[in-house]
Amino acid sequence: MRVLIFGASGMVGQGILLECLRAADVAEVVSIGRSPLPQKHPKLKDILLPNLFDIATVTDELTSFDAVFFPLGVSSFRMSEADYRYITYDLAMKIASLVAKQSPQATFCYVSGSGTDVNSRTMWARVKGELEEALLRLPFADAFMFRPGMIRPLDGIRTKTPLYNAIYLLVSPLVPLLMRMFPKQIVTTREVGKAMLAVARKGYPNPILEPIDIRRAAGILI
């Protein structure tokens, strides 16, 4: 399996990347992102693209993939809707539309978020809901929208957002207990990566995966 990842340097992206590198059936992983990855691995190709809106400059690198994972995203904190839409909706659609032309046989997996809803009054949820609908219409072999809620980072992974790091630091002692109390609501970075690979291999009954679906796809819940 050949896998293409956008946003592999982020918290969720790192979890997905590590699972791809561990998977025996993944022959090659190509990462396209703004910053270099900390990992060096024989089956990893790291392509730097400081401005991802320039995706057309690496068109030749987008062919013959079996799976495309898109955990790329930003926090909407203190952002206007216009700016958030540009960085979230416009960028994702520009990249995904080109990749769909180059690798139409691929399964596309987008990391959205719990609470995403095209009819929501909350700005980020509405924008991501519109993006989900647009991505599902692209001519990929298949597409799935992942909506994790709270994510527990493992393997030394940290988020790039200082506010989120502070929150994780505060609640981390309680996370194991919370996961036992709410096993269908909280996922780990490992589980997201395992679930994406499982969905790329054999699909999933629903195009939208909530936290419980992510854990089921990862083989944690039956």
PDB file of C-alpha atoms in Angstrom:
ATOM      1  CA  MET A   1       0.000   0.000   0.000  1.00  0.00           C
ATOM      2  CA  ARG A   2       1.214   3.517  -0.858  1.00  0.00           C
ATOM      3  CA  VAL A   3       0.012   6.226   1.526  1.00  0.00           C
ATOM      4  CA  LEU A   4      -0.002  10.001   1.114  1.00  0.00           C
ATOM      5  CA  ILE A   5      -0.302  12.165   4.247  1.00  0.00           C
ATOM      6  CA  PHE A   6      -0.924  15.895   4.525  1.00  0.00           C
ATOM      7  CA  GLY A   7      -0.229  17.345   7.978  1.00  0.00           C
ATOM      8  CA  ALA A   8       1.946  14.533   9.309  1.00  0.00           C
ATOM      9  CA  SER A   9       3.805  16.900  11.642  1.00  0.00           C
ATOM     10  CA  GLY A  10       0.692  17.672  13.721  1.00  0.00           C
ATOM     11  CA  MET A  11      -0.522  15.715  16.727  1.00  0.00           C
ATOM     12  CA  VAL A  12      -3.030  13.542  14.867  1.00  0.00           C
ATOM     13  CA  GLY A  13      -0.791  13.372  11.809  1.00  0.00           C
ATOM     14  CA  GLN A  14       2.106  12.040  13.880  1.00  0.00           C
ATOM     15  CA  GLY A  15      -0.104   9.277  15.221  1.00  0.00           C
ATOM     16  CA  ILE A  16      -1.191   8.323  11.719  1.00  0.00           C
ATOM     17  CA  LEU A  17       2.375   8.460  10.398  1.00  0.00           C
ATOM     18  CA  LEU A  18       3.733   6.211  13.140  1.00  0.00           C
ATOM     19  CA  GLU A  19       1.073   3.575  12.480  1.00  0.00           C
ATOM     20  CA  CYS A  20       1.799   3.705   8.745  1.00  0.00           C
ATOM     21  CA  LEU A  21       5.514   3.205   9.351  1.00  0.00           C
ATOM     22  CA  ARG A  22       4.742   0.251  11.649  1.00  0.00           C
ATOM     23  CA  ALA A  23       2.333  -1.424   9.220  1.00  0.00           C
ATOM     24  CA  ALA A  24       3.853  -4.301   7.270  1.00  0.00           C
ATOM     25  CA  ASP A  25       1.537  -3.802   4.300  1.00  0.00           C
ATOM     26  CA  VAL A  26       2.474  -0.120   3.843  1.00  0.00           C
ATOM     27  CA  ALA A  27       5.331  -0.053   1.361  1.00  0.00           C
ATOM     28  CA  GLU A  28       5.771   3.711   1.087  1.00  0.00           C
ATOM     29  CA  VAL A  29       4.603   6.807   2.914  1.00  0.00           C
ATOM     30  CA  VAL A  30       4.833  10.212   1.270  1.00  0.00           C
ATOM     31  CA  SER A  31       4.349  13.222   3.528  1.00  0.00           C
ATOM     32  CA  ILE A  32       3.687  16.687   2.121  1.00  0.00           C
ATOM     33  CA  GLY A  33       3.852  19.494   4.639  1.00  0.00           C
ATOM     34  CA  ARG A  34       5.175  22.889   5.613  1.00  0.00           C
ATOM     35  CA  SER A  35       7.832  21.684   8.056  1.00  0.00           C
ATOM     36  CA  PRO A  36      10.280  18.762   8.099  1.00  0.00           C
ATOM     37  CA  LEU A  37       9.355  15.638  10.025  1.00  0.00           C
ATOM     38  CA  PRO A  38      11.412  14.391  12.980  1.00  0.00           C
ATOM     39  CA  GLN A  39      11.304  10.828  11.635  1.00  0.00           C
ATOM     40  CA  LYS A  40      13.758   9.261   9.239  1.00  0.00           C
ATOM     41  CA  HIS A  41      12.637   5.929   7.825  1.00  0.00           C
ATOM     42  CA  PRO A  42      13.450   3.862   4.719  1.00  0.00           C
ATOM     43  CA  LYS A  43       9.858   3.924   3.497  1.00  0.00           C
ATOM     44  CA  LEU A  44       9.207   7.609   4.297  1.00  0.00           C
ATOM     45  CA  LYS A  45       9.532  10.383   1.727  1.00  0.00           C
ATOM     46  CA  ASP A  46       9.213  13.861   3.222  1.00  0.00           C
ATOM     47  CA  ILE A  47       8.300  16.608   0.738  1.00  0.00           C
ATOM     48  CA  LEU A  48       8.484  20.183   2.016  1.00  0.00           C
ATOM     49  CA  LEU A  49       5.989  22.670   0.587  1.00  0.00           C
ATOM     50  CA  PRO A  50       6.020  25.924   2.597  1.00  0.00           C
ATOM     51  CA  ASN A  51       2.804  27.142   0.950  1.00  0.00           C
ATOM     52  CA  LEU A  52       0.380  24.252   0.525  1.00  0.00           C
ATOM     53  CA  PHE A  53      -1.730  26.342  -1.838  1.00  0.00           C
ATOM     54  CA  ASP A  54       1.134  25.696  -4.272  1.00  0.00           C
ATOM     55  CA  ILE A  55       0.168  22.025  -4.396  1.00  0.00           C
ATOM     56  CA  ALA A  56       0.120  22.076  -8.213  1.00  0.00           C
ATOM     57  CA  THR A  57       3.928  22.440  -8.195  1.00  0.00           C
ATOM     58  CA  VAL A  58       4.213  18.843  -6.941  1.00  0.00           C
ATOM     59  CA  THR A  59       1.491  17.339  -9.133  1.00  0.00           C
ATOM     60  CA  ASP A  60       3.788  14.539 -10.318  1.00  0.00           C
ATOM     61  CA  GLU A  61       4.208  13.382  -6.704  1.00  0.00           C
ATOM     62  CA  LEU A  62       0.459  12.759  -6.275  1.00  0.00           C
ATOM     63  CA  THR A  63      -0.011   9.683  -8.450  1.00  0.00           C
ATOM     64  CA  SER A  64      -0.612   5.995  -7.735  1.00  0.00           C
ATOM     65  CA  PHE A  65      -1.635   6.185  -4.082  1.00  0.00           C
ATOM     66  CA  ASP A  66      -3.927   3.687  -2.403  1.00  0.00           C
ATOM     67  CA  ALA A  67      -4.786   5.909   0.565  1.00  0.00           C
ATOM     68  CA  VAL A  68      -4.709   9.637   1.270  1.00  0.00           C
ATOM     69  CA  PHE A  69      -4.863  10.787   4.904  1.00  0.00           C
ATOM     70  CA  PHE A  70      -5.664  14.430   5.617  1.00  0.00           C
ATOM     71  CA  PRO A  71      -5.316  15.368   9.318  1.00  0.00           C
ATOM     72  CA  LEU A  72      -4.192  18.877   8.382  1.00  0.00           C
ATOM     73  CA  GLY A  73      -6.051  21.619  10.232  1.00  0.00           C
ATOM     74  CA  VAL A  74      -5.891  24.694  12.432  1.00  0.00           C
ATOM     75  CA  SER A  75      -7.696  25.900  15.525  1.00  0.00           C
ATOM     76  CA  SER A  76     -10.499  28.398  14.903  1.00  0.00           C
ATOM     77  CA  PHE A  77      -9.598  30.252  18.121  1.00  0.00           C
ATOM     78  CA  ARG A  78      -9.722  34.016  17.483  1.00  0.00           C
ATOM     79  CA  MET A  79     -10.080  33.521  13.716  1.00  0.00           C
ATOM     80  CA  SER A  80     -12.678  35.190  11.523  1.00  0.00           C
ATOM     81  CA  GLU A  81     -14.942  32.903   9.529  1.00  0.00           C
ATOM     82  CA  ALA A  82     -13.421  34.160   6.273  1.00  0.00           C
ATOM     83  CA  ASP A  83      -9.874  33.333   7.397  1.00  0.00           C
ATOM     84  CA  TYR A  84     -10.857  29.989   8.855  1.00  0.00           C
ATOM     85  CA  ARG A  85     -12.775  29.030   5.720  1.00  0.00           C
ATOM     86  CA  TYR A  86      -9.805  29.956   3.543  1.00  0.00           C
ATOM     87  CA  ILE A  87      -7.324  27.860   5.537  1.00  0.00           C
ATOM     88  CA  THR A  88      -9.720  24.983   6.189  1.00  0.00           C
ATOM     89  CA  TYR A  89     -12.214  24.631   3.335  1.00  0.00           C
ATOM     90  CA  ASP A  90     -10.410  26.303   0.433  1.00  0.00           C
ATOM     91  CA  LEU A  91      -7.037  24.664   1.108  1.00  0.00           C
ATOM     92  CA  ALA A  92      -8.447  21.173   1.650  1.00  0.00           C
ATOM     93  CA  MET A  93     -10.567  21.334  -1.485  1.00  0.00           C
ATOM     94  CA  LYS A  94      -7.706  22.619  -3.614  1.00  0.00           C
ATOM     95  CA  ILE A  95      -5.455  19.779  -2.475  1.00  0.00           C
ATOM     96  CA  ALA A  96      -8.086  17.027  -2.492  1.00  0.00           C
ATOM     97  CA  SER A  97      -9.437  17.983  -5.925  1.00  0.00           C
ATOM     98  CA  LEU A  98      -5.986  17.685  -7.471  1.00  0.00           C
ATOM     99  CA  VAL A  99      -5.189  14.439  -5.668  1.00  0.00           C
ATOM    100  CA  ALA A 100      -8.514  12.963  -6.839  1.00  0.00           C
ATOM    101  CA  LYS A 101      -7.439  13.589 -10.444  1.00  0.00           C
ATOM    102  CA  GLN A 102      -4.008  12.066  -9.919  1.00  0.00           C
ATOM    103  CA  SER A 103      -5.015   9.121  -7.703  1.00  0.00           C
ATOM    104  CA  PRO A 104      -8.723   8.410  -8.328  1.00  0.00           C
ATOM    105  CA  GLN A 105      -8.250   4.849  -7.066  1.00  0.00           C
ATOM    106  CA  ALA A 106      -7.364   6.091  -3.570  1.00  0.00           C
ATOM    107  CA  THR A 107      -9.419   6.056  -0.384  1.00  0.00           C
ATOM    108  CA  PHE A 108      -9.477   9.556   1.112  1.00  0.00           C
ATOM    109  CA  CYS A 109      -9.699  10.020   4.897  1.00  0.00           C
ATOM    110  CA  TYR A 110     -10.248  13.484   6.384  1.00  0.00           C
ATOM    111  CA  VAL A 111      -9.917  14.325  10.078  1.00  0.00           C
ATOM    112  CA  SER A 112     -12.810  16.581  10.986  1.00  0.00           C
ATOM    113  CA  GLY A 113     -14.087  16.757  14.569  1.00  0.00           C
ATOM    114  CA  SER A 114     -16.866  15.657  16.878  1.00  0.00           C
ATOM    115  CA  GLY A 115     -19.737  18.122  16.612  1.00  0.00           C
ATOM    116  CA  THR A 116     -19.181  18.885  12.933  1.00  0.00           C
ATOM    117  CA  ASP A 117     -22.529  19.845  11.413  1.00  0.00           C
ATOM    118  CA  VAL A 118     -23.292  21.770   8.246  1.00  0.00           C
ATOM    119  CA  ASN A 119     -26.325  23.322   9.996  1.00  0.00           C
ATOM    120  CA  SER A 120     -24.497  24.275  13.183  1.00  0.00           C
ATOM    121  CA  ARG A 121     -24.479  27.816  14.528  1.00  0.00           C
ATOM    122  CA  THR A 122     -20.873  27.249  15.568  1.00  0.00           C
ATOM    123  CA  MET A 123     -18.582  28.594  12.865  1.00  0.00           C
ATOM    124  CA  TRP A 124     -15.931  25.851  12.780  1.00  0.00           C
ATOM    125  CA  ALA A 125     -18.524  23.073  12.894  1.00  0.00           C
ATOM    126  CA  ARG A 126     -20.462  24.582   9.988  1.00  0.00           C
ATOM    127  CA  VAL A 127     -17.364  25.136   7.829  1.00  0.00           C
ATOM    128  CA  LYS A 128     -16.104  21.611   8.450  1.00  0.00           C
ATOM    129  CA  GLY A 129     -19.574  20.246   7.752  1.00  0.00           C
ATOM    130  CA  GLU A 130     -19.587  21.960   4.369  1.00  0.00           C
ATOM    131  CA  LEU A 131     -16.098  20.627   3.721  1.00  0.00           C
ATOM    132  CA  GLU A 132     -17.106  17.072   4.583  1.00  0.00           C
ATOM    133  CA  GLU A 133     -19.986  17.195   2.113  1.00  0.00           C
ATOM    134  CA  ALA A 134     -17.741  18.602  -0.615  1.00  0.00           C
ATOM    135  CA  LEU A 135     -15.018  15.991  -0.022  1.00  0.00           C
ATOM    136  CA  LEU A 136     -17.527  13.150  -0.206  1.00  0.00           C
ATOM    137  CA  ARG A 137     -18.525  14.349  -3.680  1.00  0.00           C
ATOM    138  CA  LEU A 138     -14.987  14.144  -5.095  1.00  0.00           C
ATOM    139  CA  PRO A 139     -14.229  11.248  -7.487  1.00  0.00           C
ATOM    140  CA  PHE A 140     -12.143   9.113  -5.128  1.00  0.00           C
ATOM    141  CA  ALA A 141     -12.707   5.367  -4.981  1.00  0.00           C
ATOM    142  CA  ASP A 142     -14.025   5.982  -1.465  1.00  0.00           C
ATOM    143  CA  ALA A 143     -13.949   8.706   1.188  1.00  0.00           C
ATOM    144  CA  PHE A 144     -14.441   8.783   4.951  1.00  0.00           C
ATOM    145  CA  MET A 145     -14.765  11.609   7.437  1.00  0.00           C
ATOM    146  CA  PHE A 146     -13.240  10.996  10.881  1.00  0.00           C
ATOM    147  CA  ARG A 147     -14.774  12.944  13.775  1.00  0.00           C
ATOM    148  CA  PRO A 148     -12.658  12.352  16.871  1.00  0.00           C
ATOM    149  CA  GLY A 149     -13.631  14.120  20.077  1.00  0.00           C
ATOM    150  CA  MET A 150     -11.044  14.178  22.824  1.00  0.00           C
ATOM    151  CA  ILE A 151      -7.758  12.670  21.623  1.00  0.00           C
ATOM    152  CA  ARG A 152      -5.148  11.219  23.960  1.00  0.00           C
ATOM    153  CA  PRO A 153      -1.651  11.664  22.493  1.00  0.00           C
ATOM    154  CA  LEU A 154       0.688   8.678  22.911  1.00  0.00           C
ATOM    155  CA  ASP A 155       4.273   7.841  21.874  1.00  0.00           C
ATOM    156  CA  GLY A 156       5.570  11.210  23.090  1.00  0.00           C
ATOM    157  CA  ILE A 157       3.418  13.121  20.588  1.00  0.00           C
ATOM    158  CA  ARG A 158       2.556  16.735  21.393  1.00  0.00           C
ATOM    159  CA  THR A 159       0.217  19.200  19.749  1.00  0.00           C
ATOM    160  CA  LYS A 160       1.607  22.342  18.125  1.00  0.00           C
ATOM    161  CA  THR A 161      -1.076  24.488  19.789  1.00  0.00           C
ATOM    162  CA  PRO A 162       0.221  25.837  23.152  1.00  0.00           C
ATOM    163  CA  LEU A 163      -3.310  26.152  24.590  1.00  0.00           C
ATOM    164  CA  TYR A 164      -4.090  22.519  23.816  1.00  0.00           C
ATOM    165  CA  ASN A 165      -0.760  21.400  25.293  1.00  0.00           C
ATOM    166  CA  ALA A 166      -1.623  23.208  28.512  1.00  0.00           C
ATOM    167  CA  ILE A 167      -5.043  21.527  28.598  1.00  0.00           C
ATOM    168  CA  TYR A 168      -3.549  18.078  27.955  1.00  0.00           C
ATOM    169  CA  LEU A 169      -1.012  18.650  30.734  1.00  0.00           C
ATOM    170  CA  LEU A 170      -3.772  19.514  33.183  1.00  0.00           C
ATOM    171  CA  VAL A 171      -6.091  16.631  32.357  1.00  0.00           C
ATOM    172  CA  SER A 172      -3.517  13.940  31.519  1.00  0.00           C
ATOM    173  CA  PRO A 173      -3.610  12.337  34.998  1.00  0.00           C
ATOM    174  CA  LEU A 174      -7.360  11.866  34.597  1.00  0.00           C
ATOM    175  CA  VAL A 175      -7.361  10.557  31.024  1.00  0.00           C
ATOM    176  CA  PRO A 176      -6.911   6.838  31.849  1.00  0.00           C
ATOM    177  CA  LEU A 177      -9.875   7.059  34.230  1.00  0.00           C
ATOM    178  CA  LEU A 178     -11.947   9.008  31.704  1.00  0.00           C
ATOM    179  CA  MET A 179     -11.203   6.414  29.026  1.00  0.00           C
ATOM    180  CA  ARG A 180     -12.494   3.683  31.321  1.00  0.00           C
ATOM    181  CA  MET A 181     -15.583   5.720  32.159  1.00  0.00           C
ATOM    182  CA  PHE A 182     -16.284   6.842  28.585  1.00  0.00           C
ATOM    183  CA  PRO A 183     -14.711   4.203  26.302  1.00  0.00           C
ATOM    184  CA  LYS A 184     -16.870   5.258  23.364  1.00  0.00           C
ATOM    185  CA  GLN A 185     -15.974   8.956  23.503  1.00  0.00           C
ATOM    186  CA  ILE A 186     -12.185   9.261  23.808  1.00  0.00           C
ATOM    187  CA  VAL A 187      -9.642   8.025  21.259  1.00  0.00           C
ATOM    188  CA  THR A 188      -5.853   7.901  21.151  1.00  0.00           C
ATOM    189  CA  THR A 189      -3.498   8.957  18.387  1.00  0.00           C
ATOM    190  CA  ARG A 190      -2.666   5.276  17.871  1.00  0.00           C
ATOM    191  CA  GLU A 191      -6.323   4.378  17.461  1.00  0.00           C
ATOM    192  CA  VAL A 192      -6.897   7.079  14.858  1.00  0.00           C
ATOM    193  CA  GLY A 193      -3.918   5.810  12.854  1.00  0.00           C
ATOM    194  CA  LYS A 194      -4.988   2.172  13.125  1.00  0.00           C
ATOM    195  CA  ALA A 195      -8.565   3.064  12.194  1.00  0.00           C
ATOM    196  CA  MET A 196      -7.506   4.999   9.107  1.00  0.00           C
ATOM    197  CA  LEU A 197      -5.384   2.129   7.868  1.00  0.00           C
ATOM    198  CA  ALA A 198      -8.188  -0.358   8.526  1.00  0.00           C
ATOM    199  CA  VAL A 199     -10.687   1.811   6.643  1.00  0.00           C
ATOM    200  CA  ALA A 200      -8.258   2.246   3.742  1.00  0.00           C
ATOM    201  CA  ARG A 201      -7.847  -1.530   3.546  1.00  0.00           C
ATOM    202  CA  LYS A 202     -11.466  -2.664   3.778  1.00  0.00           C
ATOM    203  CA  GLY A 203     -13.761   0.369   4.074  1.00  0.00           C
ATOM    204  CA  TYR A 204     -16.399   1.001   6.745  1.00  0.00           C
ATOM    205  CA  PRO A 205     -20.210   0.789   6.759  1.00  0.00           C
ATOM    206  CA  ASN A 206     -20.621   4.556   7.229  1.00  0.00           C
ATOM    207  CA  PRO A 207     -18.772   7.453   5.548  1.00  0.00           C
ATOM    208  CA  ILE A 208     -18.828   9.391   8.843  1.00  0.00           C
ATOM    209  CA  LEU A 209     -16.862   7.915  11.749  1.00  0.00           C
ATOM    210  CA  GLU A 210     -17.653   9.246  15.212  1.00  0.00           C
ATOM    211  CA  PRO A 211     -15.359   8.340  18.165  1.00  0.00           C
ATOM    212  CA  ILE A 212     -17.111   5.004  18.747  1.00  0.00           C
ATOM    213  CA  ASP A 213     -16.680   4.118  15.061  1.00  0.00           C
ATOM    214  CA  ILE A 214     -12.999   5.073  15.161  1.00  0.00           C
ATOM    215  CA  ARG A 215     -12.414   2.743  18.113  1.00  0.00           C
ATOM    216  CA  ARG A 216     -14.357  -0.028  16.407  1.00  0.00           C
ATOM    217  CA  ALA A 217     -12.429   0.375  13.162  1.00  0.00           C
ATOM    218  CA  ALA A 218      -9.199   0.277  15.175  1.00  0.00           C
ATOM    219  CA  GLY A 219     -10.297  -3.038  16.687  1.00  0.00           C
ATOM    220  CA  ILE A 220     -10.729  -1.660  20.224  1.00  0.00           C
ATOM    221  CA  LEU A 221     -14.523  -1.939  20.490  1.00  0.00           C
ATOM    222  CA  ILE A 222     -16.724  -4.597  18.928  1.00  0.00           C
TER     223      ILE A 222
END
